[in-house]
Short mmCIF file of C-alpha atoms in Angstrom, two decimals:
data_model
loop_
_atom_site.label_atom_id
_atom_site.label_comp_id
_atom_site.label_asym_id
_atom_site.label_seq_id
_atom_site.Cartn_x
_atom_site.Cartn_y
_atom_site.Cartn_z
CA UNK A 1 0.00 0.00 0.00
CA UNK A 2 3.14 2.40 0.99
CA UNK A 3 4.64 2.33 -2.55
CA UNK A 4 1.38 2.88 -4.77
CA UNK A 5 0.53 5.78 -2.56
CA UNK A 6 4.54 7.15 -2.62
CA UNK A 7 3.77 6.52 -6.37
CA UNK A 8 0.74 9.24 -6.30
CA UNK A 9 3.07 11.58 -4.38
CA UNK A 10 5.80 11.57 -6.85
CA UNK A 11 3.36 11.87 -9.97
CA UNK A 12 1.66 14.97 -8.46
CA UNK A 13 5.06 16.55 -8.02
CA UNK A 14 5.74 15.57 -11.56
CA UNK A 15 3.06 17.70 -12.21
CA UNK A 16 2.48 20.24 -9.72
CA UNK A 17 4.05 23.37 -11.80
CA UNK A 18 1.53 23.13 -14.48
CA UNK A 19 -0.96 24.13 -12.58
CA UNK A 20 0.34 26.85 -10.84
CA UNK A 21 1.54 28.59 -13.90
CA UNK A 22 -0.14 31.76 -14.82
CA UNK A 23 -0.52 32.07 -19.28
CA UNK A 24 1.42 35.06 -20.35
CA UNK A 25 -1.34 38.20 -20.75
CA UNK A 26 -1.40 39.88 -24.16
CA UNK A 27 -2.31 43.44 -23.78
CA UNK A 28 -3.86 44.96 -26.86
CA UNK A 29 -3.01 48.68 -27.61
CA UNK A 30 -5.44 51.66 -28.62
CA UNK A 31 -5.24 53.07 -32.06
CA UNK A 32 -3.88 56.25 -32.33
CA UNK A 33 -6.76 57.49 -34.20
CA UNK A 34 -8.89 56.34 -30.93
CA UNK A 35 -6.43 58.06 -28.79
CA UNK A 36 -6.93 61.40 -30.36
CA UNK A 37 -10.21 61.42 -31.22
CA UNK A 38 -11.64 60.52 -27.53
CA UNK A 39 -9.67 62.04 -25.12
CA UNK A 40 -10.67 65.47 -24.24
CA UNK A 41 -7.79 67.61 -22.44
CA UNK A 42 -8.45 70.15 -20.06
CA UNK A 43 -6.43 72.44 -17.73
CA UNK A 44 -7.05 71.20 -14.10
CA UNK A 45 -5.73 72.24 -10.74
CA UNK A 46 -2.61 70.44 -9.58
CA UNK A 47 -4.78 69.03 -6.86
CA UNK A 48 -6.18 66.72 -9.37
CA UNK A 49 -5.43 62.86 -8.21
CA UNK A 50 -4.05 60.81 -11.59
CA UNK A 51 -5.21 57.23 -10.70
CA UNK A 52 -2.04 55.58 -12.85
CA UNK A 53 0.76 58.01 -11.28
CA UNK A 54 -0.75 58.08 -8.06
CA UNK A 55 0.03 61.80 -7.98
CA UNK A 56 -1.46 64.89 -7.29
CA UNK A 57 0.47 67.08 -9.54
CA UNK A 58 2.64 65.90 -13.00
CA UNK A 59 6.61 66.05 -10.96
CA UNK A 60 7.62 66.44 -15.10
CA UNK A 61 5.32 69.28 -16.00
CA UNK A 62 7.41 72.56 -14.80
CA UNK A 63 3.87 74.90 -14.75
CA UNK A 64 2.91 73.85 -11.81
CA UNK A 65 -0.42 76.31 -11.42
CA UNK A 66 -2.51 73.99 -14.17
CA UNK A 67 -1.59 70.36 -14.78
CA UNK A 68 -2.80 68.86 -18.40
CA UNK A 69 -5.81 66.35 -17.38
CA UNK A 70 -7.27 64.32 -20.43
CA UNK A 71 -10.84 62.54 -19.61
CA UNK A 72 -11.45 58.68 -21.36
CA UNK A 73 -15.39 58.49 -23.13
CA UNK A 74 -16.15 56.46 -19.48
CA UNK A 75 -15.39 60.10 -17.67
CA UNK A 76 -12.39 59.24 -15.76
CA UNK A 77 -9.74 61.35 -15.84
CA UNK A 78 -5.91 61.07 -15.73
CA UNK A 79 -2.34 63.62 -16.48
CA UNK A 80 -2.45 63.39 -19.92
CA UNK A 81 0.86 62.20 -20.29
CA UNK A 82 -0.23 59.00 -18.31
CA UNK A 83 -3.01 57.86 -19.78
CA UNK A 84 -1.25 58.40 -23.30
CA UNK A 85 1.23 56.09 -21.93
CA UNK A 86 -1.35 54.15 -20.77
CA UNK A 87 -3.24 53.52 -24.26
CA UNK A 88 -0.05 52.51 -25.77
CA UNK A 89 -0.06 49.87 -24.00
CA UNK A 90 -3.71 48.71 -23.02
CA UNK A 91 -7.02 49.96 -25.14
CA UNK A 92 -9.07 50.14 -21.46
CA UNK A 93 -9.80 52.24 -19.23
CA UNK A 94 -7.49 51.34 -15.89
CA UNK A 95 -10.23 51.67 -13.67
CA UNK A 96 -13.26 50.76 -15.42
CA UNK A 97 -11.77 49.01 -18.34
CA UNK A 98 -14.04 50.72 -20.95
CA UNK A 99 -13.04 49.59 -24.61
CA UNK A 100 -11.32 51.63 -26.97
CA UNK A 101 -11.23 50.45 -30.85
CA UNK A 102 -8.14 49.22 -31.62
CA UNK A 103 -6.12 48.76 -34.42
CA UNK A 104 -7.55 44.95 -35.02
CA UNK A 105 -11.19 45.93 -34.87
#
């Protein structure tokens, strides 16, 4: 009885780091013509919060009395800069994960 059950024990093993491996995730960018065309850019205060930064106030922008905000279709806001970033690298929204088009669709 020992051995078939030392048997299981060494098969799992044999197995075990299949299932704990996580597949790779593919993140699909915006297309540029999405990026333009639905951001809107305004002048905020530098009080604004920029959910991706995690900042109040854009450290690389040297005006420091209006920060450039841009708002996604979904309403949420972000420094422009970051969310730019942002949709070059993922077509959603970070906090809602609202769809831009992409260059696929």
């Amino acid at each position: 009885m020992f051995p078939l059950y030392l048997g299981l024990v060494v098969e799992m093993e044999d197995h075990d780091h299949d299932i704990f491996q996580i597949p790779p995730v593919r993140m699909i960018p915006a297309s540029n013509e999405a990026i333009i065309q639905s951001l809107k850019t305004s002048k905020l205060p530098p009080e604004s919060f920029c959910s991706i930064c995690m900042s109040e106030d854009d450290e690389d922008d040297d005006d420091k009395e209006e920060v450039e905000f841009s708002a996604m279709p979904c309403g949420h806001g972000f420094h422009h800069r970051c969310i730019v970033q942002w949709l070059n690298t993922s077509h959603m929204c970070p906090i809602c994960r609202y769809t831009l088009p992409t260059t696929n669709d």
